[in-house]
Short mmCIF file of C-alpha atoms in Angstrom, two decimals:
data_model
loop_
_atom_site.label_atom_id
_atom_site.label_comp_id
_atom_site.label_asym_id
_atom_site.label_seq_id
_atom_site.Cartn_x
_atom_site.Cartn_y
_atom_site.Cartn_z
CA MET V 1 0.00 0.00 0.00
CA ALA V 2 1.21 3.50 -0.79
CA ASN V 3 2.56 5.76 1.94
CA LEU V 4 1.54 9.38 2.42
CA ILE V 5 3.83 11.81 4.25
CA VAL V 6 2.10 14.21 6.62
CA LEU V 7 3.99 16.89 8.54
CA LEU V 8 2.58 17.96 11.88
CA ARG V 9 2.59 21.14 13.98
CA HIS V 10 2.02 20.92 17.69
CA SER V 11 2.35 22.80 20.97
CA GLY V 12 1.02 25.99 19.38
CA LYS V 13 -2.20 27.96 19.48
CA TRP V 14 -4.89 29.30 17.16
CA ASN V 15 -5.20 33.04 16.76
CA ASP V 16 -8.32 35.06 16.00
CA GLU V 17 -7.77 34.67 12.24
CA CYS V 18 -7.87 30.86 12.50
CA ASN V 19 -4.14 30.61 11.84
CA TYR V 20 -1.92 28.38 13.94
CA VAL V 21 1.13 30.07 15.47
CA ASP V 22 3.97 29.37 17.94
CA PHE V 23 4.29 25.72 17.05
CA SER V 24 6.77 22.84 16.74
CA ILE V 25 6.83 20.36 13.88
CA GLU V 26 7.01 16.60 13.57
CA GLY V 27 5.99 14.21 10.84
CA ILE V 28 4.26 10.88 10.31
CA LEU V 29 4.04 8.42 7.49
CA ILE V 30 0.54 7.00 7.07
CA LYS V 31 -0.81 4.16 4.99
CA GLU V 32 -3.40 4.85 2.34
CA TYR V 33 -5.83 2.13 3.42
CA VAL V 34 -6.17 2.23 7.19
CA SER V 35 -8.95 3.31 9.52
CA PHE V 36 -9.57 6.54 11.36
CA ASN V 37 -8.72 4.79 14.64
CA ASP V 38 -5.34 3.78 13.20
CA LEU V 39 -4.63 7.41 12.37
CA VAL V 40 -5.58 8.52 15.91
CA ALA V 41 -3.39 5.81 17.46
CA SER V 42 -0.39 6.75 15.32
CA ILE V 43 -0.62 10.50 16.02
CA SER V 44 -1.22 10.05 19.76
CA ASN V 45 1.70 7.63 20.02
CA GLN V 46 4.06 9.99 18.18
CA LEU V 47 3.03 13.06 20.19
CA GLY V 48 2.91 11.19 23.49
CA ILE V 49 -0.78 11.81 24.08
CA ASP V 50 -2.46 9.57 26.70
CA LEU V 51 -5.78 8.60 25.14
CA SER V 52 -7.07 7.33 28.49
CA SER V 53 -7.28 10.89 29.80
CA LYS V 54 -7.32 12.91 26.60
CA SER V 55 -8.88 12.81 23.16
CA ILE V 56 -7.68 14.46 19.97
CA LYS V 57 -9.51 16.51 17.37
CA ILE V 58 -8.08 16.22 13.83
CA GLN V 59 -8.67 19.11 11.43
CA TYR V 60 -7.23 20.48 8.19
CA LYS V 61 -7.79 23.46 5.91
CA VAL V 62 -8.51 23.01 2.21
CA GLU V 63 -7.84 26.71 1.53
CA ARG V 64 -5.94 29.31 3.50
CA ASN V 65 -8.96 31.39 4.56
CA CYS V 66 -11.56 28.65 4.88
CA THR V 67 -12.97 27.05 8.02
CA PRO V 68 -11.04 23.89 9.02
CA MET V 69 -12.60 20.53 8.17
CA GLU V 70 -12.64 17.81 10.83
CA ILE V 71 -11.70 14.16 10.37
CA HIS V 72 -13.90 12.21 12.78
CA ASN V 73 -14.56 8.89 11.02
CA ASP V 74 -13.30 6.55 8.28
CA MET V 75 -15.07 8.48 5.51
CA GLY V 76 -13.45 11.74 6.61
CA TYR V 77 -10.06 10.01 6.58
CA ARG V 78 -10.67 8.66 3.03
CA VAL V 79 -11.55 12.18 1.80
CA TYR V 80 -8.32 13.52 3.27
CA VAL V 81 -6.28 10.71 1.69
CA GLU V 82 -7.75 11.44 -1.75
CA LEU V 83 -6.87 15.13 -1.39
CA LYS V 84 -3.29 14.25 -0.40
CA LYS V 85 -2.96 11.87 -3.34
CA GLU V 86 -3.89 14.71 -5.70
CA ASN V 87 -1.14 16.91 -4.26
CA ARG V 88 1.59 15.17 -2.27
CA GLU V 89 3.56 18.31 -1.41
CA PHE V 90 4.18 18.54 2.32
CA GLY V 91 2.67 21.99 2.66
CA MET V 92 -0.74 21.02 1.29
CA TYR V 93 -3.76 20.10 3.45
CA PRO V 94 -2.06 20.25 6.87
CA LEU V 95 -3.49 18.29 9.78
CA CYS V 96 -4.35 20.21 12.96
CA ILE V 97 -4.55 18.10 16.12
CA THR V 98 -6.15 19.59 19.20
CA THR V 99 -5.77 17.69 22.49
CA ILE V 100 -8.83 17.82 24.75
CA GLU V 101 -9.14 16.70 28.36
CA LYS V 102 -11.87 14.06 28.50
CA GLU V 103 -13.49 15.52 31.62
CA LEU V 104 -13.74 18.89 29.80
CA VAL V 105 -15.33 17.24 26.82
CA SER V 106 -17.99 15.71 29.01
CA GLU V 107 -18.79 19.18 30.33
CA GLY V 108 -19.27 20.46 26.76
CA SER V 109 -16.32 22.83 26.76
CA LEU V 110 -13.29 22.85 24.46
CA ASN V 111 -9.80 23.52 25.71
CA GLN V 112 -7.52 24.51 22.85
CA GLY V 113 -4.30 22.68 23.53
CA ASN V 114 -1.58 21.04 21.53
CA ILE V 115 -2.25 21.57 17.82
CA VAL V 116 -0.40 20.00 14.92
CA GLN V 117 -0.26 21.62 11.47
CA ILE V 118 1.98 21.63 8.44
CA ASP V 119 3.35 24.93 7.19
CA GLU V 120 2.37 25.82 3.63
CA ALA V 121 5.62 27.48 2.63
CA VAL V 122 8.62 26.25 4.65
CA GLN V 123 8.72 22.94 6.51
CA ARG V 124 11.24 22.42 9.30
CA TYR V 125 11.59 19.35 11.49
CA ASP V 126 12.20 19.10 15.15
CA SER V 127 14.08 16.01 16.52
CA ASP V 128 17.40 14.30 17.15
CA THR V 129 16.67 11.03 15.40
CA ASP V 130 19.32 11.53 12.68
CA ASP V 131 17.05 10.72 9.77
CA THR V 132 15.76 7.49 11.25
CA LEU V 133 12.39 6.00 10.40
CA ALA V 134 10.46 4.02 13.01
CA LEU V 135 7.35 2.00 12.29
CA ASP V 136 4.51 1.90 14.80
CA PHE V 137 2.10 -0.96 14.56
CA VAL V 138 -1.38 0.05 15.54
CA ASN V 139 -4.27 -2.08 16.72
CA SER V 140 -5.36 -3.13 13.23
CA GLY V 141 -1.97 -4.60 12.45
CA GLU V 142 -1.35 -2.08 9.65
CA ALA V 143 2.02 -0.35 9.80
CA ILE V 144 2.09 3.42 10.07
CA GLY V 145 5.50 5.03 9.74
CA VAL V 146 6.51 7.85 12.04
CA PHE V 147 9.60 9.99 11.43
CA LYS V 148 11.28 13.12 12.71
CA LEU V 149 13.81 15.29 10.92
CA ASP V 150 16.19 17.93 12.19
CA LYS V 151 16.88 21.30 10.56
CA ASP V 152 16.33 20.13 7.00
CA LEU V 153 14.34 22.22 4.59
CA ILE V 154 11.97 20.41 2.25
CA ILE V 155 12.40 22.06 -1.14
CA SER V 156 9.64 21.50 -3.69
CA LYS V 157 10.18 24.50 -5.99
CA THR V 158 12.71 24.45 -8.83
CA ASN V 159 13.61 28.13 -8.44
CA GLN V 160 15.80 27.35 -5.41
CA ARG V 161 18.92 29.55 -5.73
CA GLU V 162 21.15 28.34 -2.90
CA VAL V 163 22.45 24.78 -2.79
CA MET V 164 24.18 23.29 0.27
CA ALA V 165 24.80 19.99 2.01
CA GLY V 166 21.94 18.84 4.22
CA GLN V 167 19.13 20.22 2.09
CA MET V 168 16.13 17.97 1.54
CA TYR V 169 14.36 17.96 -1.84
CA ASN V 170 10.84 16.86 -2.62
CA ASP V 171 12.02 14.35 -5.24
CA LYS V 172 14.87 13.64 -7.63
CA ALA V 173 13.26 15.49 -10.55
CA THR V 174 13.12 18.69 -8.49
CA LEU V 175 16.74 18.28 -7.44
CA LYS V 176 17.92 17.73 -11.03
CA GLU V 177 16.21 20.86 -12.29
CA VAL V 178 17.58 22.92 -9.38
CA MET V 179 21.11 21.77 -10.21
CA GLU V 180 20.65 22.59 -13.90
CA ASN V 181 19.51 26.09 -12.98
CA TYR V 182 22.37 26.40 -10.50
CA SER V 183 25.03 25.49 -13.09
CA ILE V 184 23.61 28.02 -15.54
CA SER V 185 23.51 30.82 -12.99
CA GLN V 186 27.08 30.04 -11.85
CA ARG V 187 28.35 29.71 -15.44
CA PHE V 188 29.83 26.22 -15.30
CA GLN V 189 29.01 22.72 -16.50
CA PHE V 190 28.73 19.40 -14.76
CA ARG V 191 28.69 15.79 -15.86
CA VAL V 192 26.65 13.01 -14.27
CA ASP V 193 28.83 10.56 -12.37
CA ARG V 194 26.00 8.38 -11.11
CA SER V 195 22.21 8.55 -11.44
CA ASN V 196 19.67 5.95 -10.39
CA ALA V 197 16.56 5.60 -8.26
CA VAL V 198 18.42 6.11 -4.97
CA SER V 199 21.43 8.30 -5.81
CA TYR V 200 22.47 11.32 -7.87
CA ALA V 201 26.15 12.31 -8.14
CA LEU V 202 27.69 15.08 -10.25
CA LEU V 203 31.23 16.14 -11.12
CA CYS V 204 32.60 19.20 -12.87
CA ILE V 205 33.06 18.72 -16.60
CA SER V 206 36.76 19.36 -16.09
CA GLU V 207 38.47 16.09 -15.16
CA TYR V 208 40.75 17.51 -12.46
CA CYS V 209 38.31 19.94 -10.81
CA GLU V 210 37.46 19.48 -7.11
CA TRP V 211 33.79 20.45 -7.55
CA ARG V 212 31.46 17.58 -6.68
CA PHE V 213 27.86 17.00 -5.61
CA LYS V 214 26.27 13.91 -4.06
CA ALA V 215 22.66 13.27 -3.06
CA SER V 216 20.69 10.15 -2.22
CA SER V 217 17.18 9.11 -1.32
CA PHE V 218 15.98 9.61 2.22
CA ASN V 219 14.85 6.41 3.93
CA LYS V 220 13.82 4.90 0.57
CA LEU V 221 11.19 7.63 0.08
CA GLU V 222 10.89 10.02 -2.85
CA LEU V 223 12.81 12.60 -0.82
CA PHE V 224 16.42 13.30 -1.83
CA LYS V 225 18.96 14.69 0.61
CA VAL V 226 22.20 16.46 -0.35
CA ARG V 227 24.93 14.42 1.36
CA GLU V 228 28.03 16.19 0.05
CA PHE V 229 28.60 19.42 -1.86
CA ILE V 230 32.08 20.81 -2.58
CA ASP V 231 31.35 24.08 -4.35
CA ASN V 232 34.95 24.95 -5.17
CA HIS V 233 36.11 25.05 -8.79
CA THR V 234 39.79 24.43 -9.51
CA CYS V 235 39.28 24.03 -13.26
CA PRO V 236 40.47 26.50 -15.95
CA LEU V 237 38.16 29.31 -16.96
CA LYS V 238 37.84 27.92 -20.49
CA ASP V 239 36.24 24.76 -19.12
CA LYS V 240 33.69 26.69 -17.07
CA VAL V 241 32.46 28.87 -19.93
CA TYR V 242 32.30 26.10 -22.52
CA GLU V 243 28.96 25.68 -24.34
CA GLN V 244 26.24 25.55 -21.71
CA ARG V 245 24.88 22.03 -22.10
CA GLN V 246 22.93 22.16 -18.81
CA ALA V 247 20.33 24.28 -20.65
CA SER V 248 18.50 21.10 -21.65
CA SER V 249 15.23 20.79 -23.50
CA SER V 250 13.57 19.61 -20.26
CA LEU V 251 14.79 22.67 -18.35
CA ILE V 252 13.72 25.06 -21.10
CA GLY V 253 10.42 23.21 -21.50
CA GLY V 254 9.57 23.69 -17.84
CA MET V 255 10.33 27.40 -18.17
CA ILE V 256 8.13 27.96 -21.24
CA ARG V 257 5.24 25.67 -20.25
CA PRO V 258 2.95 28.47 -18.97
CA LYS V 259 3.28 30.25 -22.32
CA LEU V 260 2.07 27.18 -24.25
CA THR V 261 -1.18 26.61 -22.37
CA ASN V 262 -3.04 29.06 -24.61
CA HIS V 263 -3.39 27.21 -27.92
CA LYS V 264 -4.14 30.46 -29.77
CA ARG V 265 -0.83 32.04 -28.84
CA LYS V 266 1.98 31.96 -31.42
CA TYR V 267 5.18 31.08 -29.61
CA THR V 268 8.00 30.39 -32.05
CA PRO V 269 11.50 28.94 -31.44
CA LYS V 270 12.83 32.47 -31.99
CA ASP V 271 10.65 33.69 -29.09
CA ILE V 272 11.96 30.83 -26.94
CA ILE V 273 15.58 31.70 -27.76
CA ASP V 274 14.97 35.32 -26.77
CA ASP V 275 13.25 34.33 -23.50
CA VAL V 276 16.01 31.87 -22.53
CA LYS V 277 18.62 34.54 -23.21
CA SER V 278 16.68 37.05 -21.10
CA ASP V 279 15.87 34.72 -18.19
CA LEU V 280 18.95 32.49 -18.05
CA GLY V 281 21.56 34.50 -19.92
CA VAL V 282 22.29 31.50 -22.14
CA ASP V 283 22.35 31.18 -25.94
CA VAL V 284 20.56 28.10 -27.27
CA SER V 285 20.17 26.77 -30.80
CA ASP V 286 17.04 26.74 -32.93
CA MET V 287 16.95 22.93 -32.71
CA LEU V 288 17.10 22.94 -28.90
CA ALA V 289 14.32 25.54 -28.71
CA TRP V 290 12.20 23.54 -31.15
CA ARG V 291 12.82 20.31 -29.20
CA ALA V 292 11.84 21.95 -25.92
CA LYS V 293 8.60 23.23 -27.44
CA GLU V 294 7.74 19.84 -28.95
CA LYS V 295 8.37 18.09 -25.64
CA GLU V 296 6.12 20.49 -23.72
CA MET V 297 3.38 20.39 -26.37
CA ASN V 298 3.35 16.59 -26.06
CA PHE V 299 3.22 16.93 -22.28
CA LEU V 300 0.30 19.38 -22.36
CA ARG V 301 -1.76 17.91 -25.23
CA GLY V 302 -0.44 14.39 -25.75
CA LYS V 303 1.27 12.96 -28.81
CA PRO V 304 -0.55 13.03 -32.17
CA ALA V 305 0.31 9.37 -32.67
CA ASP V 306 -1.62 8.43 -29.52
CA SER V 307 -4.73 10.14 -30.89
CA TYR V 308 -4.42 8.46 -34.28
CA LYS V 309 -4.01 5.06 -32.60
CA LYS V 310 -7.52 5.43 -31.17
CA LEU V 311 -9.15 5.92 -34.58
CA PRO V 312 -9.27 2.23 -35.69
CA GLY V 313 -10.98 1.22 -32.45
CA TYR V 314 -13.39 4.14 -32.69
CA LEU V 315 -14.27 3.34 -36.31
CA TYR V 316 -14.66 -0.37 -35.52
CA THR V 317 -17.05 0.41 -32.66
CA MET V 318 -19.05 2.78 -34.86
CA ASP V 319 -19.30 0.17 -37.62
CA MET V 320 -20.32 -2.60 -35.23
CA THR V 321 -22.91 -0.41 -33.54
CA TYR V 322 -24.30 1.19 -36.72
CA PRO V 323 -23.30 -1.15 -39.60
CA GLY V 324 -23.32 0.58 -42.98
CA SER V 325 -24.96 3.70 -41.60
CA HIS V 326 -24.14 7.38 -41.26
CA ILE V 327 -24.85 9.72 -38.40
CA ARG V 328 -27.10 12.58 -39.45
CA MET V 329 -26.91 15.49 -37.08
CA GLY V 330 -30.22 17.27 -37.58
CA PHE V 331 -29.44 18.98 -40.91
CA ASP V 332 -33.10 18.85 -41.89
CA HIS V 333 -33.87 21.34 -39.12
CA CYS V 334 -31.05 23.75 -40.01
CA ARG V 335 -30.66 26.36 -42.68
CA PRO V 336 -30.01 24.83 -46.14
CA ILE V 337 -26.54 26.40 -46.30
CA VAL V 338 -23.39 24.24 -46.28
CA VAL V 339 -20.06 26.01 -45.70
CA VAL V 340 -17.04 24.00 -46.86
CA ASP V 341 -13.45 24.84 -45.99
CA GLY V 342 -10.02 23.27 -45.58
CA SER V 343 -7.08 23.97 -43.28
CA HIS V 344 -3.51 22.77 -43.78
CA LEU V 345 -2.09 20.69 -40.93
CA LYS V 346 1.41 21.85 -40.01
CA SER V 347 2.26 19.38 -37.24
CA TYR V 348 4.25 16.14 -37.52
CA TYR V 349 1.36 14.59 -39.47
CA THR V 350 0.70 16.70 -42.55
CA GLY V 351 -2.37 16.81 -44.75
CA THR V 352 -5.48 18.97 -44.92
CA PHE V 353 -8.40 19.05 -42.53
CA VAL V 354 -11.65 19.66 -44.45
CA SER V 355 -15.08 20.21 -42.99
CA ALA V 356 -18.69 21.03 -43.86
CA SER V 357 -20.79 23.10 -41.44
CA THR V 358 -24.12 24.87 -41.28
CA LEU V 359 -26.11 27.16 -38.95
CA ASP V 360 -28.73 25.74 -36.64
CA GLY V 361 -32.00 27.44 -35.73
CA ALA V 362 -30.28 29.50 -33.02
CA GLY V 363 -27.63 30.80 -35.41
CA HIS V 364 -24.85 28.62 -33.98
CA ILE V 365 -22.31 26.75 -36.10
CA LEU V 366 -23.12 23.03 -36.41
CA PRO V 367 -20.44 20.70 -37.89
CA LEU V 368 -21.92 18.24 -40.38
CA ALA V 369 -18.88 16.32 -41.66
CA TYR V 370 -15.09 16.42 -41.47
CA CYS V 371 -12.10 14.36 -42.57
CA VAL V 372 -8.35 14.56 -43.17
CA ILE V 373 -7.18 14.36 -46.79
CA ASP V 374 -3.71 14.39 -48.34
CA SER V 375 -4.28 17.76 -50.06
CA GLU V 376 -7.00 19.88 -51.65
CA ASN V 377 -7.11 18.15 -55.04
CA ASP V 378 -9.77 16.93 -57.45
CA VAL V 379 -9.84 13.33 -56.20
CA ALA V 380 -10.04 14.29 -52.53
CA TRP V 381 -12.85 16.84 -52.96
CA THR V 382 -14.81 14.47 -55.21
CA TRP V 383 -14.68 11.76 -52.56
CA PHE V 384 -15.67 14.25 -49.82
CA PHE V 385 -18.75 15.57 -51.66
CA GLU V 386 -19.83 12.07 -52.69
CA GLN V 387 -19.69 10.88 -49.07
CA PHE V 388 -21.51 14.00 -47.93
CA LYS V 389 -24.29 13.37 -50.46
CA ILE V 390 -24.65 9.76 -49.30
CA ALA V 391 -24.96 10.93 -45.70
CA TYR V 392 -27.30 13.90 -46.17
CA GLY V 393 -28.80 13.52 -49.65
CA ASP V 394 -30.31 16.47 -51.52
CA ARG V 395 -32.37 19.22 -50.02
CA GLU V 396 -34.53 21.94 -51.53
CA ASN V 397 -32.99 25.42 -51.78
CA LYS V 398 -29.61 24.12 -50.62
CA CYS V 399 -26.45 26.05 -51.49
CA ILE V 400 -22.76 25.49 -50.90
CA VAL V 401 -20.40 28.25 -49.77
CA SER V 402 -16.59 28.05 -49.93
CA ASP V 403 -13.49 29.93 -50.98
CA ARG V 404 -12.65 30.07 -54.69
CA ASN V 405 -10.78 26.76 -54.76
CA GLU V 406 -11.07 25.45 -58.32
CA SER V 407 -11.49 21.82 -57.26
CA ILE V 408 -14.41 22.71 -54.98
CA ILE V 409 -16.15 24.79 -57.65
CA LYS V 410 -15.68 22.08 -60.27
CA PHE V 411 -16.83 19.07 -58.25
CA VAL V 412 -19.71 20.79 -56.51
CA SER V 413 -21.24 21.21 -59.96
CA ARG V 414 -20.59 17.54 -60.78
CA VAL V 415 -21.85 15.95 -57.56
CA TYR V 416 -24.61 18.55 -57.06
CA PRO V 417 -25.51 19.74 -60.58
CA ASN V 418 -28.60 21.62 -59.35
CA VAL V 419 -27.07 23.17 -56.23
CA PRO V 420 -25.64 26.71 -56.59
CA HIS V 421 -22.18 27.58 -55.32
CA PHE V 422 -21.35 30.91 -53.65
CA SER V 423 -18.09 32.50 -52.57
CA CYS V 424 -17.39 33.14 -48.91
CA ILE V 425 -17.32 36.92 -48.34
CA TRP V 426 -14.53 36.57 -45.78
CA HIS V 427 -12.22 34.64 -48.12
CA LEU V 428 -13.04 37.07 -50.92
CA TRP V 429 -12.19 40.03 -48.67
CA ASN V 430 -8.87 38.41 -47.70
CA ASN V 431 -8.00 38.25 -51.39
CA VAL V 432 -8.88 41.93 -51.81
CA TYR V 433 -6.86 42.76 -48.70
CA LYS V 434 -3.76 41.02 -50.06
CA LYS V 435 -4.04 42.20 -53.68
CA PHE V 436 -4.91 45.87 -53.06
CA LYS V 437 -3.06 46.80 -49.89
CA LYS V 438 -3.20 50.55 -50.44
CA SER V 439 -6.97 50.59 -50.70
CA HIS V 440 -8.21 48.06 -48.15
CA ALA V 441 -8.42 50.51 -45.23
CA LYS V 442 -10.97 52.66 -47.11
CA LEU V 443 -12.81 49.69 -48.61
CA SER V 444 -13.47 47.52 -45.54
CA GLU V 445 -16.72 49.11 -44.39
CA ILE V 446 -18.00 49.59 -47.96
CA TYR V 447 -17.24 45.97 -48.90
CA PHE V 448 -19.05 44.31 -46.00
CA SER V 449 -22.04 46.66 -46.31
CA MET V 450 -22.25 45.77 -49.98
CA ALA V 451 -21.98 42.01 -49.27
CA LYS V 452 -24.89 42.11 -46.78
CA THR V 453 -27.35 44.34 -48.64
CA TYR V 454 -30.44 42.84 -50.35
CA ILE V 455 -31.41 45.97 -52.28
CA GLN V 456 -30.09 46.33 -55.84
CA ALA V 457 -30.03 50.16 -55.78
CA GLU V 458 -28.08 50.19 -52.52
CA PHE V 459 -25.63 47.64 -53.92
CA ASP V 460 -25.04 49.72 -57.07
CA SER V 461 -24.47 52.85 -54.96
CA LEU V 462 -21.88 51.08 -52.82
CA MET V 463 -20.16 49.67 -55.90
CA GLU V 464 -19.75 53.22 -57.25
CA LYS V 465 -17.94 54.09 -54.03
CA VAL V 466 -15.66 51.09 -54.54
CA GLU V 467 -14.93 52.28 -58.06
CA ASN V 468 -14.05 55.76 -56.78
CA VAL V 469 -11.57 54.30 -54.27
CA ASP V 470 -9.91 51.77 -56.61
CA ILE V 471 -11.37 50.67 -59.94
CA ARG V 472 -9.20 47.55 -59.88
CA VAL V 473 -11.18 46.22 -56.92
CA LYS V 474 -14.43 46.61 -58.87
CA GLU V 475 -12.96 44.71 -61.80
CA TYR V 476 -11.78 41.94 -59.49
CA LEU V 477 -15.22 41.57 -57.91
CA GLU V 478 -16.88 41.58 -61.34
CA LEU V 479 -14.58 38.73 -62.33
CA ALA V 480 -15.57 36.79 -59.18
CA GLY V 481 -19.23 37.38 -60.03
CA TYR V 482 -21.64 39.67 -58.21
CA LYS V 483 -24.23 36.91 -57.82
CA LYS V 484 -21.76 34.73 -55.98
#
């Protein structure tokens, strides 16, 4: 069964703001699947509380300013365990243990006594056990570990600047990233002498340098403690300022991750290079910046290959559930307008994403069909429109709207000989914008007013204004066809 580490405050007091102050700290190691009574027995044994004359009240705070929640039965303990599993950092969801004299409880009064709570920012330990771990066996027979630490600081953030022997790190991954940042800030390089599940040893890249760093796991937990750190370089300057290889793709990826969460933001390798130079003072290559971005994109959104692997199973299930059928998504109750468009895929898997959409009765966009094709060519568009016709058939007064792609125009007329085709006003405006750059600022309002009017006289009046601004734009629109 998995262990959960809980740090405890005790011998303090609550103030008026429901914050615990003037405390000492100890820690316990609890099992995931034990009872509430086991938890009480473990805490009372560690804190030396005599349960024959006293009882304990166990509380914790989910948020800093909220009212503490009390653990008083097995269900309450299970809720707390689930919260701790979601965030295993020591400073999260601290336990607060109040000792109460039993005779006072019987009288209905509460005497605030020894309280135990974990600090949310800095955790210090209070004992002389020299990193030993003792196991207490409670009544149920389940083992609950209890430990005390002395003067060590649990470090869970990777922005730690100072490194010294005796420090305690949340896990090996945190320690590695701290050391990478440290080498960059101190302008030197290290090489890994040993790295496994229980140890992490580094040496200076220079063979004869005295600099060395050793850390190992603490009591076979995820914690890593710095055992030895000789921060004295005796290597030549040229070795210290050699190409900074500690600026790894993982380190850079962790730094840029917040900037990649918004999928609409354009964040190029050039932007990454500039940010790394500004934040770390290190020059990195285009390839390293690109690799860091790819790694973080896969971390945030998953790998494209994993998504594609799910398609065969999805298609098989669809075919077994609805053999030989198509899913029709209420097109009969929507406007008889089908907007077709394609978008080039620029990721590892190339191709073109094409789709057909319409507007529902509320004016919202409703996707009707989509697929990925190799490119926008005659064969691909023919297949797409044929499949669309099989799925949705013909409909009275239907029209198809798209950009001026020649393959679309040609094969709409072949697959749907009686269905008119119209040009998308937005795509048409983009063409005007690109072709007539000097005139587009004056034409924007006129163009969209003209595209939305239903009165011939008003249209002709607006077209005269277009002609006055730039006659070439009028000629281009005439070539596209006013009716389209």
